[in-house]
XYZ file of C-alpha atoms in Angstrom:
660
model
C 184.705 32.101 60.199
C 187.971 33.394 58.762
C 187.726 33.979 55.037
C 191.039 32.425 53.957
C 190.546 33.430 50.336
C 190.552 37.077 51.333
C 192.927 37.233 54.256
C 195.445 34.666 53.122
C 196.074 35.963 49.614
C 197.623 39.437 49.667
C 197.538 39.625 45.864
C 193.746 39.819 45.943
C 193.748 43.167 47.736
C 192.295 46.132 45.838
C 190.968 43.862 43.130
C 187.360 45.034 43.222
C 186.221 41.979 45.190
C 182.533 41.743 46.058
C 181.832 41.204 49.776
C 178.702 39.859 51.425
C 176.808 42.662 53.129
C 175.447 40.493 55.934
C 178.943 39.418 57.013
C 180.983 42.541 56.295
C 182.695 43.790 59.438
C 182.784 40.449 61.207
C 186.112 39.275 62.580
C 188.038 37.919 59.598
C 185.713 39.354 56.962
C 187.379 40.970 55.189
C 190.224 41.341 57.706
C 191.252 40.230 61.169
C 190.802 43.342 63.308
C 193.847 42.729 65.473
C 195.020 46.325 65.714
C 195.543 47.774 69.159
C 193.896 51.061 68.124
C 191.064 52.355 65.984
C 193.520 53.866 63.469
C 195.302 50.572 62.905
C 192.027 48.753 62.268
C 190.801 51.397 59.804
C 194.061 51.173 57.860
C 193.854 47.369 57.843
C 190.270 47.494 56.515
C 191.124 49.983 53.753
C 193.783 47.594 52.433
C 190.878 45.606 50.986
C 189.061 48.607 49.472
C 189.283 50.046 45.971
C 190.977 53.449 45.962
C 188.944 55.934 43.918
C 191.727 57.655 41.960
C 189.511 59.633 39.577
C 187.338 61.379 42.151
C 188.008 65.099 42.365
C 186.986 65.734 45.979
C 190.340 66.714 47.448
C 190.140 63.850 49.974
C 191.245 60.202 49.802
C 188.241 58.002 49.044
C 187.811 54.208 48.984
C 184.901 51.949 48.091
C 183.655 48.434 48.834
C 181.112 46.601 46.714
C 178.677 44.738 48.975
C 176.298 42.040 47.782
C 172.780 42.018 49.230
C 171.403 39.183 47.099
C 172.987 36.787 44.652
C 169.733 35.872 42.839
C 168.592 38.329 41.673
C 171.912 40.201 41.870
C 171.699 43.304 44.045
C 174.645 45.320 45.358
C 175.268 48.470 47.376
C 178.431 50.542 47.684
C 180.202 51.514 50.889
C 182.358 54.636 50.553
C 185.031 55.592 53.076
C 186.257 59.197 52.890
C 189.201 60.516 54.905
C 188.770 64.167 55.917
C 191.767 66.139 57.121
C 191.016 68.708 59.816
C 193.995 70.811 58.702
C 192.127 71.745 55.497
C 188.765 72.334 57.191
C 187.414 75.864 57.580
C 185.715 74.962 60.898
C 187.760 72.465 62.902
C 185.272 72.158 65.759
C 182.762 69.278 65.629
C 179.186 70.357 66.346
C 178.132 66.765 67.006
C 180.715 66.465 69.794
C 179.527 69.782 71.211
C 175.842 68.793 71.225
C 176.350 65.374 72.830
C 178.569 66.759 75.614
C 182.025 65.927 74.274
C 183.100 69.548 73.954
C 186.168 68.960 76.134
C 187.562 66.341 73.738
C 190.687 67.334 71.848
C 190.287 67.991 68.114
C 191.556 65.038 66.054
C 193.661 65.324 62.909
C 191.341 63.166 60.805
C 187.759 62.063 60.380
C 186.625 58.942 58.541
C 183.214 59.081 56.862
C 181.477 55.731 56.193
C 178.694 56.139 53.628
C 176.069 53.878 52.130
C 175.019 56.500 49.568
C 171.448 57.194 48.567
C 170.134 56.309 45.125
C 170.172 60.014 44.241
C 173.882 60.304 45.050
C 174.676 57.146 43.103
C 172.690 58.353 40.103
C 175.096 61.300 39.929
C 178.018 58.907 39.429
C 178.885 57.372 36.070
C 180.536 54.438 37.849
C 182.076 53.587 41.219
C 185.517 54.301 39.732
C 184.657 57.645 38.157
C 182.317 59.851 40.139
C 181.248 63.031 38.392
C 182.216 66.443 39.645
C 178.671 67.348 40.709
C 178.993 64.910 43.594
C 182.680 64.955 44.251
C 183.820 68.564 44.079
C 184.769 70.495 47.175
C 182.367 72.883 48.903
C 183.700 75.009 51.780
C 186.518 72.552 52.313
C 184.229 69.505 52.313
C 183.070 66.951 49.784
C 179.529 67.441 48.521
C 179.039 63.695 48.920
C 179.596 64.128 52.671
C 177.200 67.063 52.874
C 174.374 65.407 50.928
C 171.451 64.270 53.082
C 169.253 61.222 52.725
C 171.952 58.545 52.495
C 171.023 55.019 53.561
C 173.729 55.401 56.216
C 176.280 58.056 57.115
C 178.595 57.592 60.072
C 181.755 59.480 60.954
C 184.639 58.581 63.256
C 187.316 60.802 64.758
C 190.767 59.233 64.643
C 190.658 58.567 68.410
C 187.732 56.138 67.989
C 184.845 58.401 69.012
C 182.127 58.626 66.380
C 178.686 59.816 65.367
C 175.954 57.987 63.441
C 174.515 60.846 61.406
C 171.680 59.142 59.529
C 169.915 55.834 58.913
C 167.241 55.653 56.196
C 165.459 52.340 55.681
C 162.903 50.938 53.271
C 160.320 53.653 53.830
C 162.800 56.241 52.537
C 163.394 54.281 49.331
C 166.433 52.364 50.559
C 167.319 48.829 49.473
C 167.887 47.976 53.129
C 165.719 47.915 56.209
C 166.638 49.985 59.255
C 167.446 46.819 61.230
C 169.847 45.625 58.520
C 171.630 48.981 58.433
C 172.009 49.107 62.210
C 173.383 45.553 62.334
C 175.893 46.519 59.636
C 176.922 49.678 61.498
C 177.272 47.784 64.759
C 179.577 45.221 63.119
C 181.743 48.044 61.766
C 181.995 49.724 65.170
C 182.899 46.462 66.901
C 185.457 45.490 64.286
C 187.143 48.888 64.140
C 187.189 49.055 67.961
C 185.219 52.263 68.251
C 185.194 53.750 71.750
C 181.885 55.592 71.915
C 179.328 56.476 69.250
C 176.572 59.063 69.497
C 173.448 59.676 67.447
C 170.645 62.213 67.257
C 167.419 60.201 67.373
C 164.856 62.032 65.224
C 163.367 58.888 63.621
C 159.695 59.073 62.722
C 156.974 56.863 61.310
C 153.742 58.290 59.919
C 154.426 61.528 61.788
C 154.996 59.753 65.127
C 158.302 60.261 66.953
C 159.634 56.743 67.502
C 161.692 57.656 70.574
C 158.380 58.455 72.298
C 156.431 55.439 71.002
C 159.229 52.952 71.710
C 160.026 54.605 75.025
C 156.486 53.943 76.227
C 156.386 50.415 74.815
C 159.869 49.192 75.792
C 161.265 51.776 78.265
C 163.980 52.591 75.712
C 164.250 54.142 72.231
C 164.288 52.054 69.037
C 168.084 52.311 68.930
C 168.211 50.840 72.446
C 168.158 47.301 71.024
C 171.719 48.000 69.801
C 172.901 49.362 73.137
C 172.313 53.102 72.643
C 171.297 54.803 75.879
C 170.646 58.250 77.278
C 173.517 60.510 76.296
C 172.377 64.065 76.832
C 169.029 65.809 77.060
C 168.153 69.143 75.506
C 166.525 72.013 77.410
C 168.156 70.910 80.667
C 166.638 67.397 80.688
C 168.635 65.004 82.890
C 168.721 61.214 82.827
C 166.671 61.079 86.025
C 163.990 63.318 84.497
C 163.944 61.151 81.381
C 163.483 57.886 83.287
C 160.743 59.346 85.505
C 158.896 60.727 82.453
C 158.913 57.316 80.742
C 157.713 55.563 83.883
C 154.974 58.147 84.451
C 153.408 57.518 81.024
C 154.022 53.761 80.974
C 152.292 53.258 84.341
C 149.196 55.340 83.463
C 146.152 53.044 84.144
C 143.912 52.493 81.133
C 140.746 52.492 83.249
C 141.490 56.028 84.420
C 142.065 57.200 80.863
C 138.845 55.525 79.740
C 136.884 57.127 82.565
C 138.091 60.659 81.830
C 138.351 60.552 78.033
C 135.162 58.617 77.167
C 132.930 61.700 77.094
C 135.260 63.822 74.940
C 136.686 61.152 72.623
C 134.599 58.055 71.908
C 137.255 56.421 69.695
C 139.890 55.921 72.420
C 137.810 53.526 74.607
C 136.955 51.487 71.501
C 140.670 51.121 70.703
C 141.350 50.015 74.289
C 138.576 47.421 74.049
C 139.709 46.160 70.631
C 143.246 45.292 71.736
C 142.185 44.011 75.137
C 139.964 41.502 73.313
C 142.782 40.471 70.984
C 145.312 40.054 73.781
C 145.762 36.821 75.707
C 146.607 38.734 78.882
C 145.272 41.813 80.639
C 146.376 45.207 79.378
C 146.403 47.332 82.510
C 148.594 50.335 81.732
C 149.375 52.521 78.737
C 152.774 50.831 78.563
C 151.092 47.422 78.294
C 148.905 48.665 75.446
C 151.729 50.206 73.386
C 153.942 47.156 73.948
C 151.207 44.801 72.751
C 150.386 46.929 69.677
C 154.023 47.101 68.554
C 154.528 43.374 69.116
C 151.327 42.659 67.198
C 152.475 44.921 64.350
C 155.725 42.992 64.026
C 153.772 39.701 63.663
C 151.284 40.841 61.045
C 152.294 39.657 57.542
C 153.744 42.209 55.162
C 152.152 40.658 52.080
C 148.434 40.414 51.469
C 147.361 37.133 53.010
C 145.838 34.405 50.833
C 142.554 33.100 52.177
C 141.916 29.354 52.055
C 143.662 28.246 48.865
C 142.818 31.423 46.984
C 145.751 32.045 44.653
C 144.752 35.291 42.966
C 147.927 36.914 44.284
C 150.009 34.326 42.407
C 148.300 34.780 39.051
C 149.996 37.125 36.611
C 148.192 38.733 33.686
C 150.343 36.834 31.193
C 150.398 33.581 33.172
C 150.010 30.478 30.967
C 148.291 28.439 33.699
C 144.687 28.918 34.721
C 143.823 30.014 38.295
C 142.229 26.611 38.884
C 145.439 24.728 38.028
C 147.533 27.090 40.182
C 145.110 26.593 43.090
C 145.373 22.821 42.727
C 149.196 22.925 42.629
C 149.233 25.196 45.670
C 146.989 22.798 47.593
C 149.221 19.845 46.715
C 152.426 21.647 47.787
C 150.935 22.795 51.097
C 149.616 19.314 51.838
C 153.046 17.866 51.038
C 154.658 20.311 53.458
C 152.122 19.371 56.157
C 153.304 15.766 55.966
C 156.857 16.880 56.817
C 155.632 17.798 60.331
C 156.757 21.397 60.093
C 160.399 20.602 59.349
C 162.640 22.402 56.867
C 162.892 20.351 53.667
C 164.712 21.035 50.425
C 162.980 22.421 47.367
C 163.689 19.192 45.503
C 161.997 17.076 48.186
C 158.870 19.255 48.052
C 158.894 19.141 44.245
C 159.271 15.351 44.168
C 156.413 14.863 46.643
C 154.122 17.143 44.622
C 154.990 15.460 41.295
C 153.063 12.374 42.415
C 149.892 14.444 41.857
C 151.023 17.209 39.458
C 152.946 16.128 36.398
C 153.600 19.619 35.024
C 157.031 20.478 36.480
C 156.885 23.974 35.029
C 153.707 24.668 36.983
C 155.288 23.312 40.170
C 158.403 25.460 39.688
C 156.231 28.549 39.156
C 154.160 27.966 42.296
C 157.207 27.088 44.440
C 158.882 30.304 43.331
C 155.761 32.372 44.080
C 154.783 30.792 47.395
C 157.851 31.884 49.370
C 156.814 33.742 52.556
C 153.133 33.804 51.569
C 150.178 32.895 53.765
C 147.919 30.118 52.503
C 144.907 29.483 54.697
C 146.167 29.062 58.249
C 149.770 28.474 57.223
C 152.755 30.608 56.365
C 154.959 29.025 53.684
C 158.517 29.974 54.644
C 161.405 29.850 52.176
C 165.089 30.247 53.068
C 168.525 29.540 51.657
C 170.425 26.987 53.751
C 173.732 28.753 54.614
C 175.648 25.437 54.612
C 174.263 23.512 51.632
C 173.295 26.656 49.647
C 170.007 24.904 48.791
C 166.544 26.487 48.980
C 164.431 24.980 51.763
C 160.759 25.269 52.646
C 158.865 24.992 55.902
C 155.228 25.342 56.875
C 154.323 27.413 59.939
C 150.910 27.125 61.583
C 149.673 30.674 62.214
C 146.067 29.855 62.985
C 146.484 31.282 66.479
C 147.780 34.525 65.034
C 145.852 35.076 61.788
C 143.023 32.601 61.307
C 141.448 34.789 58.625
C 142.964 36.062 55.393
C 141.751 39.599 56.089
C 144.097 40.005 59.018
C 144.377 38.892 62.588
C 141.201 37.412 64.088
C 140.685 36.117 67.594
C 137.770 33.763 68.071
C 135.667 32.713 71.045
C 134.041 29.269 71.195
C 135.354 28.657 67.671
C 133.150 31.433 66.344
C 134.819 34.391 64.607
C 133.791 37.821 65.819
C 133.939 40.047 62.783
C 134.096 43.246 64.803
C 137.463 42.193 66.263
C 139.255 41.683 62.973
C 142.344 43.847 62.674
C 144.527 44.645 59.686
C 147.893 46.352 59.603
C 146.287 49.485 58.200
C 143.765 49.590 61.035
C 146.523 49.031 63.600
C 148.542 51.993 62.279
C 145.420 54.148 62.317
C 144.805 53.217 65.954
C 148.421 53.969 66.890
C 148.251 57.426 65.318
C 144.998 58.125 67.165
C 146.507 57.121 70.530
C 149.654 59.113 69.807
C 147.773 62.278 68.879
C 144.942 62.376 71.402
C 146.678 60.889 74.458
C 150.368 61.785 74.168
C 150.489 65.030 72.207
C 147.136 66.794 72.211
C 145.471 65.779 75.453
C 142.334 67.886 75.952
C 142.015 69.402 79.454
C 138.981 68.018 81.262
C 137.590 69.279 84.559
C 138.427 66.859 87.349
C 141.184 65.122 85.357
C 144.137 67.441 85.916
C 146.423 64.384 86.038
C 146.029 64.113 82.242
C 148.078 67.291 81.816
C 151.087 65.360 83.123
C 151.069 63.144 80.017
C 152.037 65.787 77.404
C 154.531 67.249 79.903
C 156.235 63.870 80.332
C 156.035 63.290 76.572
C 157.830 66.596 75.998
C 160.674 65.493 78.284
C 161.044 62.235 76.320
C 161.017 64.127 73.013
C 163.708 66.472 74.352
C 165.991 63.456 74.870
C 167.443 62.929 71.407
C 171.174 62.401 71.955
C 172.009 58.763 72.593
C 175.417 57.166 73.180
C 176.713 53.625 72.929
C 179.863 52.823 74.903
C 181.807 50.037 73.186
C 184.230 49.850 76.082
C 187.997 49.872 76.099
C 190.032 47.326 74.179
C 191.145 44.495 76.545
C 194.628 45.196 77.879
C 197.452 42.998 76.599
C 199.508 42.204 79.691
C 201.869 39.603 78.246
C 205.119 39.945 76.339
C 204.459 39.411 72.630
C 206.022 36.597 70.619
C 208.065 39.130 68.609
C 209.756 40.548 71.664
C 207.356 43.499 71.898
C 205.047 44.615 74.671
C 202.257 47.125 75.159
C 201.799 50.012 77.550
C 198.701 52.179 77.781
C 199.410 55.889 78.040
C 197.499 59.113 78.281
C 198.709 62.651 78.843
C 198.087 65.527 81.204
C 198.521 68.826 79.411
C 200.323 71.880 80.704
C 200.295 75.097 78.715
C 202.756 77.956 79.136
C 200.022 80.405 78.124
C 197.879 79.354 81.094
C 200.351 81.010 83.453
C 198.803 84.130 84.914
C 195.218 83.081 84.164
C 192.636 82.264 86.796
C 193.189 78.534 87.361
C 189.754 78.092 88.961
C 188.108 79.486 85.801
C 189.660 76.778 83.660
C 188.827 74.033 86.149
C 185.183 75.110 86.395
C 184.862 75.191 82.603
C 186.478 71.769 82.194
C 189.069 73.011 79.715
C 192.176 73.284 81.831
C 193.398 69.691 81.727
C 191.620 67.630 79.064
C 192.925 64.090 79.416
C 192.551 62.022 76.214
C 191.691 58.320 76.410
C 194.520 55.848 76.856
C 196.398 54.859 73.703
C 198.236 51.571 73.236
C 201.993 52.158 72.899
C 203.924 49.197 71.466
C 207.626 49.009 72.375
C 210.432 46.570 71.795
C 211.578 44.677 74.858
C 214.886 46.579 74.697
C 213.220 50.038 74.508
C 214.538 52.830 76.726
C 212.798 55.681 78.543
C 213.764 57.975 75.647
C 212.118 55.527 73.214
C 208.971 55.579 75.325
C 208.840 59.388 75.276
C 209.348 59.518 71.506
C 206.671 56.882 70.856
C 204.124 58.654 73.085
C 204.863 61.972 71.393
C 204.534 60.402 67.925
C 201.196 58.721 68.715
C 199.499 61.747 70.243
C 200.824 64.077 67.556
C 199.353 61.767 64.872
C 195.940 61.646 66.542
C 195.334 65.203 67.791
C 195.542 68.419 65.798
C 196.476 70.597 68.796
C 199.356 68.358 69.856
C 201.590 68.891 66.812
C 204.244 70.361 69.091
C 203.585 68.085 72.061
C 206.641 67.262 74.186
C 206.710 64.830 77.121
C 208.160 66.304 80.314
C 209.439 64.413 83.386
C 206.787 63.589 85.980
C 206.664 61.576 89.209
C 207.097 58.306 87.302
C 209.989 59.364 85.058
C 211.674 62.084 87.129
C 214.268 59.710 88.598
C 214.654 57.595 85.474
C 217.508 58.144 83.067
C 216.851 58.334 79.347
C 218.908 55.265 78.520
C 217.340 53.035 81.179
C 215.237 50.085 80.016
C 211.453 50.435 80.240
C 210.888 46.680 80.517
C 211.258 45.784 84.171
C 210.742 49.353 85.400
C 207.118 49.481 84.200
C 205.002 46.322 84.105
C 203.713 45.019 80.767
C 200.191 46.249 80.029
C 200.497 48.945 82.702
C 198.829 52.345 82.498
C 200.838 55.574 82.507
C 199.869 59.230 82.733
C 202.563 61.456 81.255
C 202.710 65.230 81.463
C 203.801 67.572 78.724
C 203.533 70.888 76.880
C 201.256 71.000 73.862
C 202.367 74.213 72.163
C 201.467 77.859 71.982
C 197.663 77.670 71.536
C 195.329 78.108 74.469
C 193.800 74.815 75.582
C 190.234 75.886 74.740
C 191.242 76.425 71.092
C 192.318 72.800 70.617
C 189.099 71.322 72.064
C 185.914 70.506 70.175
C 184.001 73.167 72.121
C 184.038 76.286 69.959
C 184.985 79.268 72.163
C 183.639 81.703 69.560
C 180.043 80.521 69.859
C 179.371 82.500 72.996
C 178.252 81.689 76.528
C 175.053 79.672 77.105
C 173.070 80.335 80.287
C 169.408 79.482 79.756
C 166.606 79.522 82.299
C 166.069 75.769 81.736
C 169.514 75.131 83.227
C 171.418 74.511 79.988
C 175.021 75.756 80.137
C 176.280 74.392 76.806
C 175.078 74.426 73.219
C 172.710 71.468 72.742
C 171.888 72.055 69.080
C 168.510 73.684 69.696
C 167.628 77.115 68.301
C 168.995 79.939 70.461
C 168.897 83.718 70.630
C 171.580 86.054 71.952
C 170.868 89.050 74.173
C 171.970 92.231 72.414
C 173.466 93.630 75.643
C 175.087 90.763 77.590
C 175.319 88.409 74.550
C 174.224 85.444 76.689
C 172.565 82.691 74.609
C 169.180 81.215 75.560
C 166.738 78.842 73.863
C 164.100 80.598 71.798
C 161.547 78.158 73.231
C 162.474 79.103 76.781
C 162.029 82.832 76.078
C 158.706 82.086 74.324
C 159.722 82.755 70.719
C 157.736 80.230 68.608
C 159.698 78.072 66.182
C 157.644 79.345 63.256
C 158.583 82.952 64.039
C 161.833 84.713 63.226
C 164.124 85.865 66.016
C 163.456 89.593 66.696
C 166.077 92.046 65.458
C 166.536 93.349 69.006
C 166.324 90.947 71.926
C 166.960 91.609 75.603
C 167.056 88.901 78.261
C 165.013 89.323 81.458
C 168.026 90.304 83.539
C 169.110 93.076 81.173
C 165.519 94.301 80.871
C 165.276 94.625 84.657
C 168.616 96.422 84.870
C 167.467 98.932 82.265
C 164.236 99.558 84.165
C 166.172 100.141 87.414
C 168.766 102.355 85.728
C 168.299 105.971 86.986
C 167.046 108.338 84.315
C 169.274 111.261 83.354
C 168.134 114.755 84.472
């Protein structure tokens, strides 16, 4: 819904307004994202931010105050920092290089979106006056950008391509859960009209790599629920290898694992049996087991469950009511909610129904406040704020099929509880870690079970797939004449460079740096615009976006060669049409204006990798070819030797004739 109070009143801009976190980034909150490009939408959003004038970081910086809860009040800050590439010491983006975007042109600007960590915020005296220890420049960058451990840090290039650098949820001390942060980030990307966003998935839980655990359980990483898919594998891993590795582990039959592991590890078969008993359907494969365990984990209550009407968890040391009175009030409230037939009812209705039996309204208010999202007997007392009426409502949920015992989840047979099949969240995590360690990572070789060695091999392939990409798609083309007498064309450029003359053309083609073609940009023209106006507008747009196109000039091509400069564009080229224009970009070689850093050296590893993928590498001291240290058997915990020769150079030295 459009927030008229924000959008309609221009005088309220930059007034330090507090925005709701759960809605920020939606269409109309705080702005209608109607821009035809990423840059226009960023500028429109920043109109509603507070400009941080007193921050000495050498970069423009804005902030938004976002409300998580109204009662009790809890806020977080979103910082947006604009980084100019012109002032940067290293203009090449390593994240683009690692994910396979090395042939992208370097952009003039980056926009950092930060939900800072508590440590970073503690270094600030206020959101208007950050101290120098956080803000000052370091090697051309803000220390706030370089700090690690933020709740969220994402960066966009001015052409709409971006990277999600970190997400840290509740387990890292954040005020937000990982799901909440990802939903927030996804709203930002959609609103700003991001093109593609990459991330490096290194998320862990209790020492377990989540891309492996979730891959086995759901055939996709944890970030897959937000549309992130295979982007690029390290150590030569391809998408086909990745999919086959996941399927190989997911389809592993449990009976085979039980048969071969039972003699060497007695705990694994017991874990299989425990979850097979709990499950309502057969768990046949390893994928079935991991899927069921993760689904079960998500259903187990976070709080300690309350057995029967035991209210010890509600009693405070300084509570003025006795445990017996609290237990009685709890029983009355739950029974009142039962009579509502599991419907949502207002707090006042519940209170009025309970007052028939409990006259102490203070006691009722205390118990109602404490019961929210607690388990009482076989019921979960849910509490939520109605988004329309803004009134607290309660509902009772029967969870007897899920957790019929206060100690955890219990499945019963013939109405008789089997104590040995009780499971708590702690026990579930212990079982997961055991399966992860002894089946996926450290599978012991057993005679006659050579197929087990395929599990850690497939797991290694999944772990080597860290770079994920989400494609947000192109902005829908506007193919109609606007109401203001303006229309849109979508243009990209094909670069020609005078310095390429005389060089081996095939070399540039094979290395994908001869003709980098940027994505299409929306060019808005008046209905009376001429061919000369079109050229000037294309030049202006691409010069503003890309650092290497500061001297870009459009040259005649097949489309414009017969057109005169004063001829009208409208009528010659259809509205919403796509154009590819050619031009000169200046004196620099093409490879120097791309994100791929030509000074990093040539990669040619035995695993098949031809480009830097972010993994540790070593350079041969003779040919200077880079290879992975893992592929040449240099352990990660060992330093790279002072002198290193690749296999090819070693062989050439051996074959070299000795001098007389």
